Each structure stands twice: as structure tokens, then as C-alpha cells.
Short mmCIF file of C-alpha atoms and ligand atoms in Angstrom, two decimals:
data_model
loop_
_atom_site.label_atom_id
_atom_site.label_comp_id
_atom_site.label_asym_id
_atom_site.label_seq_id
_atom_site.Cartn_x
_atom_site.Cartn_y
_atom_site.Cartn_z
CA UNK H 1 0.00 0.00 0.00
CA UNK H 2 1.40 3.37 -0.99
CA UNK H 3 1.27 6.03 1.73
CA UNK H 4 -0.64 9.31 1.35
CA UNK H 5 -2.83 8.24 -1.60
CA UNK H 6 -6.36 9.66 -1.79
CA UNK H 7 -9.30 7.34 -1.35
CA UNK H 8 -10.62 7.63 -4.88
CA UNK H 9 -14.33 6.85 -4.56
CA UNK H 10 -14.79 5.37 -8.02
CA UNK H 11 -12.36 2.81 -9.50
CA UNK H 12 -13.69 3.27 -13.04
CA UNK H 13 -13.16 7.02 -12.95
CA UNK H 14 -9.62 6.44 -11.73
CA UNK H 15 -8.86 3.90 -14.44
CA UNK H 16 -10.23 6.19 -17.15
CA UNK H 17 -8.13 9.15 -15.95
CA UNK H 18 -4.94 7.10 -15.77
CA UNK H 19 -5.54 5.63 -19.23
CA UNK H 20 -6.04 9.09 -20.62
CA UNK H 21 -2.81 10.31 -18.99
CA UNK H 22 -0.84 7.34 -20.29
CA UNK H 23 -1.75 8.26 -23.84
CA UNK H 24 -0.82 11.94 -23.54
CA UNK H 25 2.57 13.34 -24.65
CA UNK H 26 5.40 13.63 -22.11
CA UNK H 27 5.74 17.03 -20.44
CA UNK H 28 9.54 16.96 -20.35
CA UNK H 29 12.14 15.01 -22.29
CA UNK H 30 14.68 12.50 -21.05
CA UNK H 31 17.55 14.58 -22.43
CA UNK H 32 16.46 17.62 -20.39
CA UNK H 33 16.26 15.58 -17.18
CA UNK H 34 19.74 14.23 -17.88
CA UNK H 35 21.04 17.76 -18.43
CA UNK H 36 19.64 18.74 -15.06
CA UNK H 37 21.44 15.77 -13.51
CA UNK H 38 24.74 17.07 -14.94
CA UNK H 39 23.99 20.56 -13.63
CA UNK H 40 23.30 19.08 -10.19
CA UNK H 41 26.66 17.29 -10.33
CA UNK H 42 28.19 20.74 -10.66
CA UNK H 43 26.19 21.82 -7.57
CA UNK H 44 27.62 18.84 -5.66
CA UNK H 45 31.11 20.09 -6.52
CA UNK H 46 30.34 23.58 -5.23
CA UNK H 47 30.63 25.18 -8.67
CA UNK H 48 26.95 26.09 -9.03
CA UNK H 49 24.34 27.16 -6.48
CA UNK H 50 20.82 25.72 -6.65
CA UNK H 51 17.73 27.86 -6.22
CA UNK H 52 14.61 25.68 -6.06
CA UNK H 53 11.49 27.71 -5.41
CA UNK H 54 7.78 28.15 -5.91
CA UNK H 55 4.39 27.67 -4.33
CA UNK H 56 3.71 25.07 -1.69
CA UNK H 57 0.72 24.05 -3.81
CA UNK H 58 -0.12 25.31 -7.28
CA UNK H 59 -3.73 26.28 -7.82
CA UNK H 60 -6.32 25.76 -10.54
CA UNK H 61 -7.64 29.17 -9.55
CA UNK H 62 -4.40 31.11 -10.01
CA UNK H 63 -3.47 30.37 -13.57
CA UNK H 64 -2.69 33.12 -16.05
CA UNK H 65 0.14 34.25 -18.29
CA UNK H 66 0.79 37.21 -15.98
CA UNK H 67 1.04 35.00 -12.90
CA UNK H 68 3.49 32.62 -14.58
CA UNK H 69 5.56 35.53 -15.88
CA UNK H 70 5.68 37.14 -12.43
CA UNK H 71 6.60 33.85 -10.72
CA UNK H 72 9.50 33.63 -13.14
CA UNK H 73 10.48 37.26 -12.52
CA UNK H 74 11.09 36.81 -8.82
CA UNK H 75 13.24 33.71 -9.36
CA UNK H 76 15.22 35.48 -12.10
CA UNK H 77 15.74 38.49 -9.82
CA UNK H 78 16.97 36.34 -6.96
CA UNK H 79 19.27 34.44 -9.32
CA UNK H 80 20.77 37.68 -10.65
CA UNK H 81 21.50 38.89 -7.13
CA UNK H 82 23.14 35.57 -6.24
CA UNK H 83 25.13 35.27 -9.47
CA UNK H 84 26.37 38.82 -9.34
CA UNK H 85 27.30 38.85 -5.67
CA UNK H 86 28.76 35.37 -5.46
CA UNK H 87 30.18 35.14 -8.97
CA UNK H 88 28.60 31.72 -9.20
CA UNK H 89 26.15 30.31 -11.73
CA UNK H 90 22.71 29.65 -10.29
CA UNK H 91 20.73 26.57 -11.28
CA UNK H 92 17.05 27.48 -11.37
CA UNK H 93 14.43 24.86 -10.56
CA UNK H 94 10.77 25.74 -9.96
CA UNK H 95 8.22 24.08 -7.72
CA UNK H 96 5.99 24.63 -10.72
CA UNK H 97 4.17 22.96 -13.63
CA UNK H 98 3.12 19.94 -11.58
CA UNK H 99 3.13 20.81 -7.85
CA UNK H 100 -0.56 19.97 -7.34
CA UNK H 101 -0.64 17.13 -4.79
CA UNK H 102 -0.17 17.48 -1.04
CA UNK H 103 0.53 14.94 1.69
CA UNK H 104 -1.52 15.49 4.84
CA UNK H 105 -0.95 14.61 8.45
CA UNK H 106 -4.67 13.98 9.02
CA UNK H 107 -7.04 12.24 6.60
CA UNK H 108 -9.96 14.40 7.70
CA UNK H 109 -10.55 18.01 8.61
CA UNK H 110 -13.19 18.92 11.18
CA UNK H 111 -14.86 22.33 11.22
CA UNK H 112 -17.84 23.25 13.36
CA UNK H 113 -18.53 19.60 14.12
CA UNK H 114 -18.43 18.54 10.44
CA UNK H 115 -15.70 16.14 9.23
CA UNK H 116 -14.68 16.02 5.57
CA UNK H 117 -11.69 14.54 3.70
CA UNK H 118 -8.64 16.83 3.98
CA UNK H 119 -7.67 19.01 1.04
CA UNK H 120 -4.91 17.11 -0.84
CA UNK H 121 -4.05 19.56 -3.60
CA UNK H 122 -5.97 20.57 -6.70
CA UNK H 123 -5.05 17.37 -8.55
CA UNK H 124 -7.15 15.50 -5.96
CA UNK H 125 -9.94 17.74 -4.58
CA UNK H 126 -10.88 21.37 -3.96
CA UNK H 127 -9.86 23.44 -0.96
CA UNK H 128 -13.44 24.68 -0.31
CA UNK H 129 -14.86 23.07 2.82
CA UNK H 130 -17.90 21.26 1.43
CA UNK H 131 -18.60 17.61 0.82
CA UNK H 132 -18.80 17.75 -2.97
CA UNK H 133 -15.66 19.89 -3.29
CA UNK H 134 -13.66 17.58 -1.05
CA UNK H 135 -14.60 14.42 -2.96
CA UNK H 136 -11.41 13.12 -4.62
CA UNK H 137 -11.93 13.32 -8.39
CA UNK H 138 -9.40 11.58 -10.67
CA UNK H 139 -10.32 13.86 -13.60
CA UNK H 140 -8.45 16.54 -11.66
CA UNK H 141 -5.18 14.73 -12.41
CA UNK H 142 -5.88 15.16 -16.11
CA UNK H 143 -6.63 18.84 -15.55
CA UNK H 144 -3.38 19.28 -13.63
CA UNK H 145 -1.53 17.65 -16.54
CA UNK H 146 -3.02 20.22 -18.93
CA UNK H 147 -2.29 23.15 -16.61
CA UNK H 148 1.29 21.86 -16.25
CA UNK H 149 1.62 21.62 -20.05
CA UNK H 150 0.39 25.19 -20.56
CA UNK H 151 2.59 26.48 -17.72
CA UNK H 152 5.64 24.75 -19.12
CA UNK H 153 4.88 26.07 -22.59
CA UNK H 154 4.92 29.64 -21.25
CA UNK H 155 8.03 29.02 -19.16
CA UNK H 156 9.83 27.79 -22.27
CA UNK H 157 8.68 30.82 -24.24
CA UNK H 158 9.64 33.30 -21.51
CA UNK H 159 13.05 31.77 -20.80
CA UNK H 160 14.09 31.16 -24.39
CA UNK H 161 12.18 33.86 -26.22
CA UNK H 162 13.71 37.10 -25.01
CA UNK H 163 12.04 37.80 -21.67
CA UNK H 164 14.96 36.33 -19.68
CA UNK H 165 17.49 38.33 -21.73
CA UNK H 166 20.03 39.99 -19.46
CA UNK H 167 19.16 43.32 -21.11
CA UNK H 168 15.66 42.99 -19.63
CA UNK H 169 17.02 42.95 -16.09
CA UNK H 170 15.19 46.14 -15.09
CA UNK H 171 11.80 44.91 -16.23
CA UNK H 172 11.87 41.99 -13.76
CA UNK H 173 11.45 44.43 -10.89
CA UNK H 174 7.68 44.50 -10.34
CA UNK H 175 6.20 47.83 -9.34
CA UNK H 176 5.43 47.04 -5.72
CA UNK H 177 8.94 45.61 -5.32
CA UNK H 178 10.74 48.42 -7.14
CA UNK H 179 9.48 51.00 -4.63
CA UNK H 180 10.87 49.09 -1.66
CA UNK H 181 14.35 49.12 -0.13
CA UNK H 182 15.15 45.70 -1.59
CA UNK H 183 13.81 46.82 -4.97
CA UNK H 184 16.15 49.81 -5.00
CA UNK H 185 19.05 47.61 -3.96
CA UNK H 186 18.19 45.32 -6.86
CA UNK H 187 18.11 48.31 -9.25
CA UNK H 188 21.62 49.17 -8.18
CA UNK H 189 22.84 45.64 -8.96
CA UNK H 190 21.07 45.84 -12.32
CA UNK H 191 22.78 49.15 -13.13
CA UNK H 192 26.19 47.70 -12.26
CA UNK H 193 25.54 44.74 -14.54
CA UNK H 194 24.50 47.14 -17.34
CA UNK H 195 27.77 48.95 -16.91
CA UNK H 196 29.79 45.72 -17.01
CA UNK H 197 27.97 44.68 -20.20
CA UNK H 198 28.69 48.06 -21.83
CA UNK H 199 32.33 47.70 -20.82
CA UNK H 200 32.57 44.26 -22.46
CA UNK H 201 30.86 45.52 -25.60
CA UNK H 202 33.27 48.47 -25.71
CA UNK H 203 36.15 46.01 -25.52
CA UNK H 204 34.88 44.48 -28.74
CA UNK H 205 33.13 41.40 -27.33
CA UNK H 206 30.05 40.63 -29.41
CA UNK H 207 27.51 40.05 -26.66
CA UNK H 208 24.71 39.25 -29.10
CA UNK H 209 26.51 35.98 -29.85
CA UNK H 210 26.51 34.78 -26.24
CA UNK H 211 23.33 32.74 -25.79
CA UNK H 212 23.91 32.54 -22.00
CA UNK H 213 23.11 36.26 -21.81
CA UNK H 214 19.86 35.96 -23.71
CA UNK H 215 18.35 32.68 -22.55
CA UNK H 216 17.92 30.92 -19.25
CA UNK H 217 17.62 27.22 -18.39
CA UNK H 218 14.72 26.72 -16.03
CA UNK H 219 13.75 23.26 -14.80
CA UNK H 220 10.55 21.94 -13.21
CA UNK H 221 10.07 19.84 -10.09
CA UNK H 222 7.35 18.61 -7.75
CA UNK H 223 6.74 16.07 -5.03
CA UNK H 224 6.07 12.70 -6.68
CA UNK H 225 3.13 11.91 -4.44
CA UNK H 226 0.33 10.45 -6.57
CA UNK H 227 1.95 7.30 -7.85
CA UNK H 228 -0.79 6.60 -10.41
CA UNK H 229 -0.18 9.98 -12.04
CA UNK H 230 3.60 9.60 -12.00
CA UNK H 231 3.45 6.06 -13.43
CA UNK H 232 1.08 7.15 -16.18
CA UNK H 233 3.58 9.79 -17.29
CA UNK H 234 6.60 7.47 -17.21
CA UNK H 235 8.05 6.74 -20.64
CA UNK H 236 10.89 4.69 -22.05
CA UNK H 237 13.58 6.87 -23.59
CA UNK H 238 14.09 5.62 -27.13
CA UNK H 239 17.79 6.59 -27.13
CA UNK H 240 18.98 4.98 -23.89
CA UNK H 241 16.20 2.48 -23.22
CA UNK H 242 15.90 3.95 -19.70
CA UNK H 243 12.63 4.94 -18.01
CA UNK H 244 12.01 8.58 -17.16
CA UNK H 245 9.12 10.11 -15.24
CA UNK H 246 8.24 12.73 -17.83
CA UNK H 247 5.92 14.74 -15.53
CA UNK H 248 8.87 16.96 -14.44
CA UNK H 249 12.63 17.18 -14.66
CA UNK H 250 13.24 16.53 -10.96
CA UNK H 251 10.97 14.60 -8.60
CA UNK H 252 11.24 14.54 -4.86
CA UNK H 253 10.02 12.19 -2.15
CA UNK H 254 8.44 14.00 0.79
CA UNK H 255 9.14 13.65 4.49
CA UNK H 256 5.97 11.55 4.92
CA UNK H 257 6.60 9.07 2.09
CA UNK H 258 10.32 8.31 2.33
CA UNK H 259 9.94 4.86 3.99
CA UNK H 260 12.65 2.56 2.65
CA UNK H 261 10.21 -0.26 1.97
CA UNK H 262 7.50 2.15 0.74
CA UNK H 263 6.01 2.41 -2.73
CA UNK H 264 7.43 5.91 -3.43
CA UNK H 265 11.03 4.84 -2.95
CA UNK H 266 10.34 1.68 -4.98
CA UNK H 267 8.82 3.63 -7.88
CA UNK H 268 11.44 6.37 -8.05
CA UNK H 269 14.33 3.91 -7.83
CA UNK H 270 13.18 2.75 -11.29
CA UNK H 271 13.33 6.08 -13.16
CA UNK H 272 16.43 7.91 -14.29
CA UNK H 273 15.41 11.50 -13.42
CA UNK H 274 17.44 13.37 -10.84
CA UNK H 275 15.74 12.72 -7.48
CA UNK H 276 15.56 14.40 -4.11
CA UNK H 277 14.42 13.20 -0.69
CA UNK H 278 13.26 15.46 2.13
CA UNK H 279 14.87 14.67 5.46
CA UNK H 280 13.33 15.98 8.67
CA UNK H 281 14.78 15.87 12.20
CA UNK H 282 13.67 12.27 12.77
CA UNK H 283 15.77 10.94 9.86
CA UNK H 284 18.66 8.81 11.08
CA UNK H 285 22.05 8.58 9.34
CA UNK H 286 21.41 4.85 8.77
CA UNK H 287 18.13 5.69 6.98
CA UNK H 288 19.82 8.31 4.83
CA UNK H 289 22.59 5.88 3.85
CA UNK H 290 20.05 3.18 3.03
CA UNK H 291 18.09 5.68 0.88
CA UNK H 292 21.26 6.63 -0.98
CA UNK H 293 22.15 2.93 -1.52
CA UNK H 294 18.67 2.32 -2.86
CA UNK H 295 18.13 5.43 -4.98
CA UNK H 296 21.67 5.93 -6.23
CA UNK H 297 23.36 2.51 -6.22
CA UNK H 298 25.92 3.62 -8.83
CA UNK H 299 26.76 6.76 -6.82
CA UNK H 300 26.19 8.93 -9.88
CA UNK H 301 26.89 12.62 -9.12
CA UNK H 302 23.73 14.73 -9.44
CA UNK H 303 21.33 11.79 -9.26
CA UNK H 304 20.40 12.26 -5.59
CA UNK H 305 19.84 15.34 -3.46
CA UNK H 306 18.95 15.43 0.21
CA UNK H 307 16.71 18.35 1.07
CA UNK H 308 17.12 18.82 4.82
CA UNK H 309 14.23 20.55 6.65
CA UNK H 310 15.10 20.45 10.30
CA UNK H 311 13.84 23.75 11.69
CA UNK H 312 16.03 26.49 13.14
CA UNK H 313 15.97 24.96 16.61
CA UNK H 314 16.88 21.41 15.65
CA UNK H 315 19.25 21.89 12.72
CA UNK H 316 22.32 22.22 14.94
CA UNK H 317 21.78 18.76 16.45
CA UNK H 318 20.09 16.95 13.58
CA UNK H 319 22.13 17.91 10.52
CA UNK H 320 25.81 17.28 11.49
CA UNK H 321 25.49 13.50 12.07
CA UNK H 322 23.69 13.07 8.73
CA UNK H 323 26.32 15.04 6.85
CA UNK H 324 29.13 13.25 8.65
CA UNK H 325 27.91 9.72 8.10
CA UNK H 326 26.79 10.20 4.51
CA UNK H 327 30.19 11.71 3.73
CA UNK H 328 32.00 8.86 5.49
CA UNK H 329 29.92 6.34 3.55
CA UNK H 330 31.32 7.77 0.30
CA UNK H 331 27.91 8.72 -1.13
CA UNK H 332 27.97 11.68 -3.45
CA UNK H 333 24.83 13.71 -2.71
CA UNK H 334 23.70 17.29 -3.24
CA UNK H 335 22.82 18.99 0.07
CA UNK H 336 19.90 21.39 -0.14
CA UNK H 337 18.38 23.40 2.71
CA UNK H 338 14.59 23.71 2.96
CA UNK H 339 14.27 26.30 5.74
CA UNK H 340 10.47 26.42 5.41
CA UNK H 341 8.93 23.13 6.56
CA UNK H 342 10.70 22.79 9.90
CA UNK H 343 9.75 26.34 10.84
CA UNK H 344 5.98 26.37 10.49
CA UNK H 345 4.15 27.81 13.50
CA UNK H 346 0.67 28.96 14.35
CA UNK H 347 0.18 32.71 14.80
CA UNK H 348 -1.78 34.26 17.66
CA UNK H 349 -4.91 34.31 15.47
CA UNK H 350 -4.36 30.78 14.23
CA UNK H 351 -2.72 31.47 10.85
CA UNK H 352 -0.13 28.95 9.73
CA UNK H 353 2.99 31.06 9.39
CA UNK H 354 6.80 31.15 9.46
CA UNK H 355 9.21 33.74 10.82
CA UNK H 356 11.69 35.22 8.34
CA UNK H 357 14.26 35.19 11.16
CA UNK H 358 13.86 31.41 11.66
CA UNK H 359 14.18 30.80 7.92
CA UNK H 360 17.38 32.83 7.81
CA UNK H 361 18.70 31.21 10.95
CA UNK H 362 18.27 27.67 9.55
CA UNK H 363 20.04 28.63 6.33
CA UNK H 364 22.92 30.20 8.28
CA UNK H 365 23.27 27.05 10.38
CA UNK H 366 23.16 24.92 7.21
CA UNK H 367 26.06 26.92 5.73
CA UNK H 368 28.05 26.83 8.96
CA UNK H 369 27.61 23.05 9.39
CA UNK H 370 28.74 22.34 5.85
CA UNK H 371 31.73 24.64 6.19
CA UNK H 372 32.67 22.90 9.38
CA UNK H 373 32.52 19.47 7.81
CA UNK H 374 34.13 20.45 4.52
CA UNK H 375 31.00 19.57 2.52
CA UNK H 376 29.12 21.71 0.03
CA UNK H 377 25.99 23.73 0.96
CA UNK H 378 24.52 23.20 -2.50
CA UNK H 379 21.39 25.29 -2.48
CA UNK H 380 18.07 26.28 -1.00
CA UNK H 381 14.50 25.04 -1.43
CA UNK H 382 11.94 27.80 -0.81
CA UNK H 383 8.21 28.39 -0.79
CA UNK H 384 7.63 31.85 -2.20
CA UNK H 385 5.37 33.86 -4.42
CA UNK H 386 5.66 36.89 -6.67
CA UNK H 387 2.64 38.39 -4.93
CA UNK H 388 2.47 40.95 -2.18
CA UNK H 389 1.03 38.48 0.35
CA UNK H 390 1.32 38.56 4.14
CA UNK H 391 1.87 34.93 5.04
CA UNK H 392 5.34 34.88 6.65
CA UNK H 393 6.31 37.14 9.55
CA UNK H 394 9.19 39.61 9.50
CA UNK H 395 11.64 40.62 6.79
CA UNK H 396 13.03 44.10 6.22
CA UNK H 397 9.58 45.60 5.87
CA UNK H 398 8.18 43.85 8.91
CA UNK H 399 5.08 41.75 8.39
CA UNK H 400 3.58 41.61 11.89
CA UNK H 401 1.13 39.18 13.44
CA UNK H 402 -1.75 41.60 12.91
CA UNK H 403 -0.91 41.89 9.19
CA UNK H 404 -1.29 38.19 8.39
CA UNK H 405 -5.04 38.48 7.78
CA UNK H 406 -4.61 41.28 5.20
CA UNK H 407 -3.31 39.22 2.27
CA UNK H 408 -3.20 35.63 3.34
CA UNK H 409 -3.81 33.62 0.17
CA UNK H 410 -1.83 30.41 0.68
CA UNK H 411 -3.62 27.25 -0.43
CA UNK H 412 -1.37 25.21 1.79
CA UNK H 413 1.83 26.48 3.46
CA UNK H 414 2.77 30.17 4.01
CA UNK H 415 5.08 31.65 1.36
CA UNK H 416 7.63 34.43 1.37
CA UNK H 417 6.32 37.40 -0.60
CA UNK H 418 8.37 38.97 -3.40
CA UNK H 419 10.07 41.53 -1.14
CA UNK H 420 10.92 38.98 1.53
CA UNK H 421 12.26 36.70 -1.21
CA UNK H 422 14.52 39.41 -2.60
CA UNK H 423 15.60 40.25 0.94
CA UNK H 424 16.58 36.63 1.46
CA UNK H 425 18.50 36.62 -1.84
CA UNK H 426 20.69 39.50 -0.58
CA UNK H 427 21.31 37.63 2.69
CA UNK H 428 22.15 34.46 0.79
CA UNK H 429 24.48 36.39 -1.47
CA UNK H 430 26.44 37.53 1.58
CA UNK H 431 26.68 33.96 2.84
CA UNK H 432 27.94 32.80 -0.55
CA UNK H 433 30.52 35.58 -0.71
CA UNK H 434 32.07 34.46 2.55
CA UNK H 435 31.97 30.85 1.30
C1 PEP Q 1 6.28 20.47 0.88
O1 PEP Q 1 7.38 20.55 0.30
O2 PEP Q 1 5.33 21.22 0.65
C2 PEP Q 1 6.14 19.45 1.96
C3 PEP Q 1 4.97 18.92 2.28
O3 PEP Q 1 7.31 19.18 2.55
P1 PEP Q 1 7.77 18.01 3.55
O4 PEP Q 1 7.59 16.70 2.82
O5 PEP Q 1 9.23 18.34 3.77
O6 PEP Q 1 6.94 18.13 4.79
CO1 CO Q 2 4.87 23.18 1.80
#
């Protein structure tokens, strides 16, 4: 039995949806997933920094060209800040174009004496608290495939068709960000880059020829939770004969589904995509080693990342033994810090939130621990949005407890807003500079 699967009420509906998905074209290609694996090998060596970011849960209700463009903008802005300050390439991976399924701690949610199935992401049911909306509907998986396809199509157009051109640097600063302190700091970086580009052009370098300045590689990722969906999108690569899960470039196994003898580990051990596993404070070094043996038996660089999500309080005790023993075992893994999921708290008024200070503190500890052990802090995994929401507390322009109710739009977990995200990028840039 696979963990965290919805109780689909109708077998025939489920079968029909999975058959439809199996016949649809792949969303990504094997060659792209393999390229991402090579890029992650460079992260493991400390030559590239990984920025993996996006919504906790994508929404059927928030789907437009403008939203996709603006989600891209904030990641591009953060990457520019990191690249410029740290002089390091940044590998960009979105929690996007497929992040529609959520694991839940409780199967049911009770409100005012009424119990209904928990919301499990828009590929399963709707977030509205009513019986019909909460009924798991397999046709939603087909809809999430189509939304992923359209999202990916726009991402490809934006990143390869001129929008991500380095000369467009200034246009990535959205209005409400541009007016803020972080926005102005970003403008300054952008002006310095303009000047450097003019200098190179004046030296006779033909910048129009350099595709790296005009296009960006942007990869997709999500939690591989609904095994039926993931299996239906798995295809045999005609060139290598290997199987790839063509629903996204990178798939990760969540904290709740990483059991060694579980169906998620079994399924993902059979596909060639780069993989990641979330490790919370209860993960033991022996478990991590066994996961690495199982998911990366050939110890291929870039194949396996561990996304540690310990929480600011526990990271100091929980992370060092994992890093130590994995390193001693000889496994080559990419270490990524998710400073979001171990730092979720409930606000005074009951909002699920996170403190910017805790997020920063876990990242700082992550860097310090890796420096201490001579291993590579490869990157960060963030939940953020381009919007001006008030879901996380703190940041340079303090979001306070009383502000949470103003623009709290999260479908699932609280996200950093665009200003807090840019703020964090400047902090990260400083940490990378002293690397
Ligand atoms: C998530 O990434 O949204 C999530 C549920 O994380 P975790 O598996 O680490 O709890
Ligand atoms: Co989340």
C-alpha cells in the first residue's frame, strides 16, 4: 500500500483518468532531465548554487500568463543577485508545472462539528470546505496535466524567447517591489551589470553571440506523491532504453513518504530523473545511507539530493550526524536546505505562518555546518510567491502578526512574498561571498 494516496471513490473514474494520462505526450524530455542531472553534479562540486522555489501548492484558480511571468520574474531576480554577488552560476528549478498534490498529516478536517476529507491539492480535490468539493476526483489529475503543459509552454517561451534576456534585467522588478528598499538595492545591482555589459561591448566582445546572456535554463520539479499519475507519465527513452518520469525534470520524495520499503522509494528507484528526498529531524544517518544505496546505487553525481528541513531549533543537532555519516559512507549527494517546513508555526490568530528570522537562521546554520565538515551547501529550497502576500512574519519591511489576515492567500503552506524573497537573496548572497 502506498502512503498518502487519496481514497478515490470510483475505480472506473480512476482507471479512465490514468488511461487518458498514459496516452498523452510527455511534459519533459529525457535529455532535459539528464542535463539537469549534470547541472546538479556541478552543484555537488560547489561550482553552481541551486535555487529551487515556488508555491507550496499550485492552484487551478491562479493560472494566467501574468502569474506565470511574475513567478518567473522573482526567481530570475533572486538568481541575478546571487550570481552577481557570489560570482557563481545559479541553477534554477521551480516548484511549478506539476506541484498539485499534497501529503496530509490527518485524513480528515473537522470544522464546526463537520468532518470532511482533507484538502490534498488541486489534482485530488478542492480546498473549499464542502462535501462535494472535497470528494477526490481523478479527472483533476488530467486537468493538472493540462495546466502543467500550458505552464511549461509559457516558461519555455519566456526563458528562451527574449524575456529572460540579461538586457531585460530592469523589467523583472515589479512595481510594488521596485518602490521598496530591496527593490532599489536590486536596481543598483542591475545598473552595475548594465555597466559591465557596456564595458565588455566596448572592448569588442560581441555580446549578441553569447546565448547565455539571452536565454535561461529553467527546470521543473514537484513532489512525486500520486503514484498513479507519476506512473502514467513514465516513458521509455528511445535513445537509452531507460525509463524517465516525464511529468517533471526533478521529482522529490516527501518527508511523509520516504519509507525505505515504501512504494514511493520503490517507484522512483526505477526512473532515471534526478531525485531528491526530504529529510526531517527524525531521519537517522542509517536511513539516509540506506536511501542513498537504494536510490543511487551507482553513486552517480547529481542523481540524488537530500533536502534537509530540520527547523532552526533542531538543525544544529540533527544535521551534522547526517552530513558526517553520509560523507563517510562515500555517497555523493547534493545537500539542499529547505528552511520552510521545519519552521511552520501557528500565529496568535491561528494562521499557519513562518518567521523570516527562523528561515534565515536555519540557512545560516546549514552553511556553517557544511563549512565545518568540509562539505558543500549546494542550495536552497523555498516556498515563495511573486505576490504581495502577508503569510510569513518579518523581513526588512516587517510583516507583523496583525498583518497576516490582510493578504493571506496560501492554499497550503505560508510563502515568502516577493520583497521577503529578494531580501533573502541579498542575505544568501552575503553567505555565498564568505563561502
Ligand atoms: C512540501 O514541500 O510542501 C512538503 C509537504 O514538505 P515536507 O515533505 O518536507 O513536509
Ligand atoms: Co509546503
